[in-house]
Every structure is written in structure tokens, then in C-alpha cells.
């Protein structure tokens, strides 16, 4: 292989060509594009300047303390923080959620809770199940209202016990983009003396700025009639709500900073300290870790700081307003496409689109959209939520002409998907799957199942995802959880 920098960079560029685009607003999951000129260049320069700085030791690199305090302070100010509010800058939403749970578990231990439980809506992010698994808590899943997809406070209340270490609510949930009744749940938690975490990973930055925009309408706010009223309806969700003890907000989502940036806020430093790890009983340097990582690049922190300061509150308010208007237009437009409907009433910028027509399957719709140059994320049916496709509206998608394009593409894709018909799942396969015990499944049976689902020996998936997803959806979740890692293992040579 040619080792010159130029050749290696060319190779990297060639590899990227097979990926989804990260800019341009047609990839409606995983990536967040402000669409603003110069933001990426600024972020990259800041990232590069701090890439080698190690956030492991803040005494050796005091710049990280200054930057982190500033970024955390901006998040606290936006999201209802008071004088005692403190926080931690983390590598992303998953790490923020993990640390919220770890902190609550340690806090509960101090109260003598030895078998801690994590009470969470069925719609809570998977990161909380990961936390429960890693940190030894029992997840107690509370079903949500099948029509609104919001958890009911009385159901959460009924699930609280003396062992509950933490209650989680979403603002909004990833799958349906709806905000749980934060105030009512937090009040119930407070009555039981239990901590309450608001997962505002995806929506916190957007909703916070949308609310701010409504409170102080900026120039141009009058252009869109009805928007101000909508903005005023941002539900209560942040640290100012009595009973809320922590909140996570990702900057690498609606703050449009490079990946590796999230903030976990705590109501006070006393709570935060339960999540920290200190170790002096080894021959090396004295250790204090506020996060799960040891050595960590300050690149994402510096980039986040620069982007936050550059776009600024007014800039974010404008982006939030645009995203909000575009999401309303999108929701209205989808209502006009035969067969499609929106699940629940989205509170933020995430829209889940299902089908009322058995001939028009959402997974096939996603395949057809991909062929038209749009990536929408398929979401399998679960606990009363039917199969659907998920659309994340970011600022780059929010231009009026882009929403028109998207709606036109959806109408075309819906027609084509109806013509293709729903994916067929072999009932014999499903019947067989029902008899399998995921815990005792051997390598030969796993291989057979993956082959039957159309997964290649190298982990490659067929160009059309619908048939594989339909099989996956038909399997019990525990069996899917056994098979999915095997698909990934094949990709990595296993
Ligand atoms: C994205 C997200 C997370 C997890 O964040 P990552 O940055 O992907 O690790 C947690 N909760 C919600 C609601 C999210 O949307």
C-alpha cells in the first residue's frame, strides 16, 4: 500500500464514499447538520487544536476545566439549572445515561439499597437497559399509553418501591419524539424520595432554545403565523421542575457539534460526587475520573465550546424555530399521503411514520426512500408501537424546499412500496424460532438462522433491508438479542 499521506487520505475518502452522507439533510438519523456555513470548518480546527490534549488530568491541562465549566454552564442556564447546578461533559448520550444510573445506584447504596431497581418507560432509550445490565440494576419497564406513547405518571408511581434507585423520563423519547409527563413523574419520585433523571439527550437543546425563542421572539418570528403559539407549548421538562435531580443533553445532536459531546447535569455537587471514581491504592498516579473513560481527547470538548459560542443563543433559537416549523409542515404533509400516518403527536423534531395500509409496509418504504437518496430509519414494532420509519428533522432538512422535496419523495416511495407489497416472512421460520431457547442456541443453529434471514457469511446484508428486518421483527426480542451480535461478529471476522 502506498504510504504517502496523499494516498492514505485518498483511500479514506474512497471508503467514505460507501457511507451515508453526513451533510445535506437527506440522512434522517445518526447525523445532525446545522446547514450553517463555516460551522464545520470551525469545529474541525478547534478539534484538531485539542486532539492531543488529555482530559484525564485536568491539573496538567487546565484548559479543559475552563472549557468544560463554560459548556456545562451554558447547558445549565438553558435547561433550568439553579445556583447549585453542576455537570459533567461526556463522550455522548450513552455515557451520560450510564453515569446518571451509576450515580443513582451509588446514591441508593448509601441509603442501604442492595438490590437497586431502575424504573423506566417502555419507550426509554436502550442506553438505560445497558446501564442496568452493566451496573447490576433491575430494570422495571412501565408500559406507555398506546395512543400517545407517553408514560402515565400514575403507572410510574405504582412501580416505585423502596428499592428504586432512579426513575427515568424522556424529553422527548427517541422512537416517537414525545415528551413524558416530566412534572407529574418527578413529583411522584419526590414523594417517594427517589431520584428522577430526564433524558433530554436528543431534544433538550432544541426544546430549550425553542422555548427561549417563544419567550423573546426574535426578528422574523412573525413570519410564520401559529409558530409562536406552538412554541409556547413546549412542555415542562428541565431541571427547574421540582423533583428532577439530573438531566442529560447531547451536544452532538441539536447543538450540531462534532461527535463525542454530551452534558450530564446534576441538581447539586453532592449528588454528582456519587458517580465519580477515585483511586489512590496503586503505584501509579492518583486517579479521579468523572467519566467512564480514562485518557480522553479534549478535541470534542474544544469543538463543542467553539460551536456553542459561534452559533450562540440567538443562532440556536433561529435554528430551533426553523426545525419546529419544518416538523409541523412535515407532519401535516404526511397526513396527506395515502396510507401513511404519524404515531402520536410529536413534541419536538422527531417523527415516526407508520402505515394504515397492509400493502404498504414501512420497511419497504424505507428501502424505496433509500433508492431515492433519503435515509429514514426503520423501527420494528414493539409493545403496541407498530412498524414505522423514524425521521429526525435537523436544521439542514428544515429549508422549506427540502421539506417539499421530502414529502414528494415520500409520496413516490409510498406508491412504489405499495406496488412491491409487504415483505414475506416464512411462517415456518417464525414457528421454529418460537421453539428456540436463546440461551442454549449453538453456533450451528445461529448460522442456520442468519442464513435463513439472508445475512451473508461476511455479515453483508442484502441491498433491500425490509425482508431481513421483517424476520427480525417476527422473532422474540431475546432471540434477536442473541442473533444481532452474531451478524456484527461476522462483519468483524467472527
Ligand atoms: C441519542 C440518544 C441517547 C444516546 O445517545 P448517544 O449519543 O447515541 O450515545 C439517549 N437517549 C436519547 C433519547 C437519545 O436520543
CSV table of N, CA, C and O in Angstrom, one decimal, residues 279-366:
chain,number,residue,atom,x,y,z
A,279,UNK,N,-9.1,6.7,43.0
A,279,UNK,CA,-8.3,5.5,43.4
A,279,UNK,C,-6.8,6.0,43.7
A,279,UNK,O,-6.2,6.6,42.8
A,280,UNK,N,-6.4,5.6,44.9
A,280,UNK,CA,-5.1,6.0,45.3
A,280,UNK,C,-4.2,4.8,45.7
A,280,UNK,O,-3.0,4.9,45.9
A,281,UNK,N,-4.9,3.6,45.7
A,281,UNK,CA,-4.2,2.4,46.2
A,281,UNK,C,-3.6,1.6,45.0
A,281,UNK,O,-4.0,0.5,44.7
A,282,UNK,N,-2.7,2.2,44.3
A,282,UNK,CA,-1.9,1.5,43.3
A,282,UNK,C,-0.6,2.4,43.1
A,282,UNK,O,-0.6,3.5,43.6
A,283,UNK,N,0.4,1.8,42.5
A,283,UNK,CA,1.7,2.5,42.4
A,283,UNK,C,1.7,3.7,41.4
A,283,UNK,O,2.7,4.4,41.3
A,284,UNK,N,0.7,3.8,40.6
A,284,UNK,CA,0.7,4.9,39.6
A,284,UNK,C,0.1,6.2,40.1
A,284,UNK,O,0.0,6.4,41.3
A,285,UNK,N,-0.2,7.1,39.2
A,285,UNK,CA,-0.7,8.4,39.5
A,285,UNK,C,-2.0,8.4,40.3
A,285,UNK,O,-2.8,7.4,40.0
A,286,UNK,N,-2.3,9.3,41.1
A,286,UNK,CA,-3.6,9.3,41.8
A,286,UNK,C,-4.8,9.6,40.8
A,286,UNK,O,-4.6,10.4,39.9
A,287,UNK,N,-5.8,8.8,40.8
A,287,UNK,CA,-6.9,8.8,39.8
A,287,UNK,C,-8.1,9.4,40.3
A,287,UNK,O,-8.6,9.1,41.4
A,288,UNK,N,-8.7,10.4,39.6
A,288,UNK,CA,-10.0,10.8,39.8
A,288,UNK,C,-10.7,10.9,38.4
A,288,UNK,O,-10.3,11.6,37.6
A,289,UNK,N,-11.7,10.1,38.2
A,289,UNK,CA,-12.4,10.1,36.9
A,289,UNK,C,-13.9,10.5,37.1
A,289,UNK,O,-14.6,9.9,37.9
A,290,UNK,N,-14.3,11.5,36.4
A,290,UNK,CA,-15.7,11.9,36.4
A,290,UNK,C,-16.5,11.2,35.4
A,290,UNK,O,-17.7,11.2,35.4
A,291,UNK,N,-15.8,10.5,34.5
A,291,UNK,CA,-16.5,9.8,33.4
A,291,UNK,C,-16.0,8.4,33.3
A,291,UNK,O,-15.1,8.0,34.1
A,292,UNK,N,-16.5,7.6,32.3
A,292,UNK,CA,-16.1,6.2,32.2
A,292,UNK,C,-14.7,6.1,31.6
A,292,UNK,O,-14.0,5.1,31.8
A,293,UNK,N,-14.3,7.0,30.7
A,293,UNK,CA,-13.1,7.0,30.1
A,293,UNK,C,-11.9,7.3,31.0
A,293,UNK,O,-12.1,8.1,32.0
A,294,UNK,N,-10.7,6.9,30.7
A,294,UNK,CA,-9.5,7.3,31.3
A,294,UNK,C,-9.0,8.4,30.4
A,294,UNK,O,-9.5,9.5,30.4
A,295,UNK,N,-7.9,8.1,29.7
A,295,UNK,CA,-7.4,9.1,28.7
A,295,UNK,C,-8.6,9.5,27.8
A,295,UNK,O,-9.3,8.6,27.3
A,296,UNK,N,-8.7,10.8,27.6
A,296,UNK,CA,-9.8,11.2,26.6
A,296,UNK,C,-9.3,12.5,25.9
A,296,UNK,O,-8.8,13.4,26.6
A,297,UNK,N,-9.5,12.5,24.7
A,297,UNK,CA,-9.2,13.7,23.9
A,297,UNK,C,-10.0,14.9,24.3
A,297,UNK,O,-11.2,14.7,24.5
A,298,UNK,N,-9.4,16.0,24.4
A,298,UNK,CA,-10.2,17.3,24.6
A,298,UNK,C,-10.7,17.8,23.3
A,298,UNK,O,-11.3,18.9,23.3
A,299,UNK,N,-10.4,17.1,22.2
A,299,UNK,CA,-10.9,17.6,20.9
A,299,UNK,C,-12.4,17.9,20.8
A,299,UNK,O,-12.9,19.0,20.5
A,300,UNK,N,-13.3,16.9,21.2
A,300,UNK,CA,-14.7,17.1,21.1
A,300,UNK,C,-15.2,18.2,22.1
A,300,UNK,O,-16.1,19.0,21.7
A,301,UNK,N,-14.5,18.4,23.2
A,301,UNK,CA,-14.9,19.5,24.1
A,301,UNK,C,-14.5,20.8,23.5
A,301,UNK,O,-15.4,21.7,23.5
A,302,UNK,N,-13.3,21.0,23.0
A,302,UNK,CA,-12.9,22.2,22.4
A,302,UNK,C,-13.8,22.6,21.2
A,302,UNK,O,-14.3,23.7,21.0
A,303,UNK,N,-14.2,21.5,20.4
A,303,UNK,CA,-15.0,21.8,19.2
A,303,UNK,C,-16.4,22.2,19.7
A,303,UNK,O,-17.0,23.1,19.1
A,304,UNK,N,-16.9,21.5,20.7
A,304,UNK,CA,-18.3,21.9,21.2
A,304,UNK,C,-18.3,23.3,21.8
A,304,UNK,O,-19.2,24.1,21.5
A,305,UNK,N,-17.2,23.6,22.5
A,305,UNK,CA,-17.2,25.0,23.1
A,305,UNK,C,-17.2,26.0,21.9
A,305,UNK,O,-17.9,27.0,22.0
A,306,UNK,N,-16.4,25.8,20.9
A,306,UNK,CA,-16.3,26.8,19.8
A,306,UNK,C,-17.6,26.9,19.1
A,306,UNK,O,-18.1,28.0,18.7
A,307,UNK,N,-18.3,25.7,18.8
A,307,UNK,CA,-19.5,25.8,18.0
A,307,UNK,C,-20.6,26.4,18.9
A,307,UNK,O,-21.4,27.3,18.4
A,308,UNK,N,-20.7,26.1,20.2
A,308,UNK,CA,-21.7,26.7,21.0
A,308,UNK,C,-21.5,28.2,21.1
A,308,UNK,O,-22.5,29.0,21.0
A,309,UNK,N,-20.3,28.7,21.2
A,309,UNK,CA,-20.1,30.1,21.3
A,309,UNK,C,-20.3,30.8,19.9
A,309,UNK,O,-20.8,31.9,19.9
A,310,UNK,N,-20.0,30.1,18.8
A,310,UNK,CA,-20.2,30.7,17.5
A,310,UNK,C,-21.6,30.8,17.1
A,310,UNK,O,-22.1,31.8,16.7
A,311,UNK,N,-22.4,29.7,17.3
A,311,UNK,CA,-23.8,29.8,16.9
A,311,UNK,C,-24.6,30.7,17.9
A,311,UNK,O,-25.3,31.5,17.5
A,312,UNK,N,-24.3,30.5,19.2
A,312,UNK,CA,-24.8,31.4,20.2
A,312,UNK,C,-26.3,31.2,20.4
A,312,UNK,O,-27.0,30.6,19.6
A,313,UNK,N,-26.9,31.7,21.5
A,313,UNK,CA,-28.3,31.5,21.8
A,313,UNK,C,-29.2,32.0,20.7
A,313,UNK,O,-30.2,31.3,20.4
A,314,UNK,N,-29.0,33.2,20.1
A,314,UNK,CA,-29.9,33.6,19.1
A,314,UNK,C,-29.8,32.7,17.9
A,314,UNK,O,-30.8,32.5,17.2
A,315,UNK,N,-28.6,32.3,17.5
A,315,UNK,CA,-28.5,31.4,16.4
A,315,UNK,C,-29.2,30.1,16.6
A,315,UNK,O,-29.9,29.6,15.7
A,316,UNK,N,-29.1,29.5,17.8
A,316,UNK,CA,-29.8,28.3,18.1
A,316,UNK,C,-31.3,28.5,18.2
A,316,UNK,O,-32.1,27.6,17.7
A,317,UNK,N,-31.7,29.6,18.7
A,317,UNK,CA,-33.2,29.9,18.7
A,317,UNK,C,-33.7,29.9,17.3
A,317,UNK,O,-34.8,29.4,17.0
A,318,UNK,N,-33.0,30.5,16.4
A,318,UNK,CA,-33.4,30.6,15.0
A,318,UNK,C,-33.4,29.2,14.4
A,318,UNK,O,-34.4,28.8,13.7
A,319,UNK,N,-32.4,28.4,14.6
A,319,UNK,CA,-32.4,27.0,14.1
A,319,UNK,C,-33.6,26.2,14.7
A,319,UNK,O,-34.2,25.4,13.9
A,320,UNK,N,-33.8,26.4,16.0
A,320,UNK,CA,-34.9,25.6,16.6
A,320,UNK,C,-36.3,26.0,16.0
A,320,UNK,O,-37.2,25.2,15.7
A,321,UNK,N,-36.4,27.3,15.7
A,321,UNK,CA,-37.7,27.8,15.1
A,321,UNK,C,-37.9,27.2,13.7
A,321,UNK,O,-39.0,26.8,13.4
A,322,UNK,N,-36.8,27.2,13.0
A,322,UNK,CA,-36.9,26.6,11.6
A,322,UNK,C,-37.2,25.1,11.7
A,322,UNK,O,-38.0,24.6,10.9
A,323,UNK,N,-36.5,24.4,12.6
A,323,UNK,CA,-36.8,23.0,12.7
A,323,UNK,C,-38.2,22.7,13.1
A,323,UNK,O,-38.9,21.8,12.6
A,324,UNK,N,-38.7,23.5,14.0
A,324,UNK,CA,-40.1,23.4,14.5
A,324,UNK,C,-41.1,23.6,13.4
A,324,UNK,O,-42.0,22.7,13.2
A,325,UNK,N,-40.9,24.6,12.6
A,325,UNK,CA,-41.8,24.9,11.5
A,325,UNK,C,-41.8,23.8,10.5
A,325,UNK,O,-42.8,23.3,10.0
A,326,UNK,N,-40.6,23.3,10.2
A,326,UNK,CA,-40.4,22.3,9.2
A,326,UNK,C,-41.1,21.0,9.7
A,326,UNK,O,-41.7,20.3,8.9
A,327,UNK,N,-40.9,20.7,11.0
A,327,UNK,CA,-41.5,19.5,11.5
A,327,UNK,C,-43.0,19.5,11.4
A,327,UNK,O,-43.7,18.5,11.0
A,328,UNK,N,-43.6,20.7,11.7
A,328,UNK,CA,-45.1,20.9,11.6
A,328,UNK,C,-45.5,20.6,10.1
A,328,UNK,O,-46.5,19.9,9.9
A,329,UNK,N,-44.8,21.2,9.2
A,329,UNK,CA,-45.1,21.0,7.8
A,329,UNK,C,-45.0,19.6,7.4
A,329,UNK,O,-45.8,19.1,6.6
A,330,UNK,N,-44.0,18.9,7.9
A,330,UNK,CA,-43.8,17.5,7.6
A,330,UNK,C,-44.9,16.7,8.1
A,330,UNK,O,-45.5,15.8,7.4
A,331,UNK,N,-45.3,16.9,9.4
A,331,UNK,CA,-46.4,16.1,10.0
A,331,UNK,C,-47.7,16.4,9.2
A,331,UNK,O,-48.4,15.4,8.9
A,332,UNK,N,-48.0,17.6,8.8
A,332,UNK,CA,-49.2,17.9,8.1
A,332,UNK,C,-49.1,17.2,6.7
A,332,UNK,O,-50.1,16.6,6.3
A,333,UNK,N,-48.0,17.3,6.1
A,333,UNK,CA,-47.8,16.7,4.7
A,333,UNK,C,-48.0,15.2,4.7
A,333,UNK,O,-48.6,14.7,3.8
A,334,UNK,N,-47.4,14.6,5.8
A,334,UNK,CA,-47.6,13.1,5.8
A,334,UNK,C,-49.0,12.7,6.0
A,334,UNK,O,-49.5,11.7,5.4
A,335,UNK,N,-49.8,13.5,6.7
A,335,UNK,CA,-51.2,13.3,6.8
A,335,UNK,C,-51.9,13.3,5.5
A,335,UNK,O,-53.0,12.6,5.3
A,336,UNK,N,-51.3,13.9,4.5
A,336,UNK,CA,-51.9,14.0,3.2
A,336,UNK,C,-51.5,12.9,2.2
A,336,UNK,O,-51.9,12.8,1.1
A,337,UNK,N,-50.6,12.0,2.7
A,337,UNK,CA,-50.1,10.9,1.8
A,337,UNK,C,-50.9,9.7,2.1
A,337,UNK,O,-50.9,9.2,3.3
A,338,UNK,N,-51.6,9.1,1.1
A,338,UNK,CA,-52.5,8.0,1.4
A,338,UNK,C,-51.7,6.8,2.0
A,338,UNK,O,-50.7,6.4,1.6
A,339,UNK,N,-52.3,6.3,3.1
A,339,UNK,CA,-51.7,5.1,3.7
A,339,UNK,C,-50.8,5.4,4.9
A,339,UNK,O,-50.7,4.6,5.8
A,340,UNK,N,-50.2,6.6,4.9
A,340,UNK,CA,-49.3,6.9,6.0
A,340,UNK,C,-49.9,7.8,7.1
A,340,UNK,O,-50.8,8.6,6.8
A,341,UNK,N,-49.4,7.5,8.3
A,341,UNK,CA,-49.8,8.4,9.4
A,341,UNK,C,-48.7,8.5,10.4
A,341,UNK,O,-47.8,7.7,10.5
A,342,UNK,N,-48.8,9.6,11.2
A,342,UNK,CA,-47.7,9.9,12.2
A,342,UNK,C,-48.2,9.3,13.5
A,342,UNK,O,-49.3,9.4,14.0
A,343,UNK,N,-47.2,8.6,14.2
A,343,UNK,CA,-47.5,8.0,15.5
A,343,UNK,C,-47.5,9.1,16.6
A,343,UNK,O,-46.5,9.8,16.7
A,344,UNK,N,-48.6,9.1,17.4
A,344,UNK,CA,-48.6,10.1,18.5
A,344,UNK,C,-48.6,11.5,17.9
A,344,UNK,O,-48.9,11.8,16.8
A,345,UNK,N,-48.3,12.5,18.8
A,345,UNK,CA,-48.3,13.9,18.4
A,345,UNK,C,-46.9,14.4,18.8
A,345,UNK,O,-46.6,14.7,20.0
A,346,UNK,N,-45.9,14.4,17.9
A,346,UNK,CA,-44.6,14.7,18.2
A,346,UNK,C,-44.4,16.1,18.9
A,346,UNK,O,-45.0,17.0,18.4
A,347,UNK,N,-43.7,16.1,20.0
A,347,UNK,CA,-43.4,17.3,20.7
A,347,UNK,C,-42.2,18.1,20.2
A,347,UNK,O,-42.0,19.2,20.6
A,348,UNK,N,-41.3,17.4,19.5
A,348,UNK,CA,-40.1,18.0,19.1
A,348,UNK,C,-39.9,17.9,17.6
A,348,UNK,O,-40.7,18.3,16.9
A,349,UNK,N,-38.8,17.3,17.2
A,349,UNK,CA,-38.4,17.3,15.8
A,349,UNK,C,-38.2,15.9,15.3
A,349,UNK,O,-37.5,15.7,14.3
A,350,UNK,N,-38.7,14.9,16.0
A,350,UNK,CA,-38.6,13.5,15.6
A,350,UNK,C,-40.0,13.0,15.2
A,350,UNK,O,-41.0,13.2,16.0
A,351,UNK,N,-40.1,12.4,14.1
A,351,UNK,CA,-41.4,11.9,13.6
A,351,UNK,C,-41.3,10.4,13.2
A,351,UNK,O,-40.4,10.0,12.5
A,352,UNK,N,-42.3,9.7,13.8
A,352,UNK,CA,-42.4,8.2,13.4
A,352,UNK,C,-43.6,8.0,12.5
A,352,UNK,O,-44.7,8.4,12.9
A,353,UNK,N,-43.3,7.5,11.4
A,353,UNK,CA,-44.4,7.3,10.4
A,353,UNK,C,-44.7,5.9,10.2
A,353,UNK,O,-43.9,5.0,9.8
A,354,UNK,N,-46.0,5.5,10.4
A,354,UNK,CA,-46.5,4.2,10.3
A,354,UNK,C,-47.4,4.1,9.1
A,354,UNK,O,-47.7,5.1,8.4
A,355,UNK,N,-47.9,2.9,8.8
A,355,UNK,CA,-48.8,2.7,7.6
A,355,UNK,C,-50.1,2.1,8.1
A,355,UNK,O,-50.1,1.2,8.9
A,356,UNK,N,-51.2,2.6,7.6
A,356,UNK,CA,-52.5,2.0,7.8
A,356,UNK,C,-52.9,1.1,6.7
A,356,UNK,O,-54.0,0.5,6.8
A,357,UNK,N,-52.1,0.9,5.8
A,357,UNK,CA,-52.4,0.0,4.6
A,357,UNK,C,-51.5,-1.2,4.7
A,357,UNK,O,-50.3,-1.1,4.6
A,358,UNK,N,-52.1,-2.4,4.8
A,358,UNK,CA,-51.3,-3.6,4.9
A,358,UNK,C,-50.4,-3.9,3.7
A,358,UNK,O,-49.3,-4.5,3.8
A,359,UNK,N,-50.7,-3.3,2.6
A,359,UNK,CA,-49.9,-3.5,1.4
A,359,UNK,C,-48.7,-2.5,1.3
A,359,UNK,O,-47.8,-2.7,0.5
A,360,UNK,N,-48.7,-1.5,2.2
A,360,UNK,CA,-47.7,-0.5,2.2
A,360,UNK,C,-46.9,-0.7,3.5
A,360,UNK,O,-47.3,-0.2,4.6
A,361,UNK,N,-45.8,-1.4,3.5
A,361,UNK,CA,-45.0,-1.7,4.7
A,361,UNK,C,-43.9,-0.6,4.9
A,361,UNK,O,-43.2,-0.3,4.0
A,362,UNK,N,-43.8,-0.1,6.1
A,362,UNK,CA,-42.8,1.0,6.4
A,362,UNK,C,-41.4,0.6,6.0
A,362,UNK,O,-40.6,1.4,5.6
A,363,UNK,N,-41.1,-0.7,6.2
A,363,UNK,CA,-39.7,-1.1,5.9
A,363,UNK,C,-39.4,-1.0,4.4
A,363,UNK,O,-38.3,-0.7,4.0
A,364,UNK,N,-40.4,-1.4,3.6
A,364,UNK,CA,-40.3,-1.3,2.2
A,364,UNK,C,-40.2,0.2,1.8
A,364,UNK,O,-39.5,0.6,0.9
A,365,UNK,N,-41.0,1.0,2.5
A,365,UNK,CA,-41.0,2.5,2.2
A,365,UNK,C,-39.6,3.0,2.5
A,365,UNK,O,-39.0,3.8,1.7
A,366,UNK,N,-38.9,2.5,3.5
A,366,UNK,CA,-37.5,3.0,3.8
A,366,UNK,C,-36.6,2.5,2.7
A,366,UNK,O,-35.7,3.3,2.3
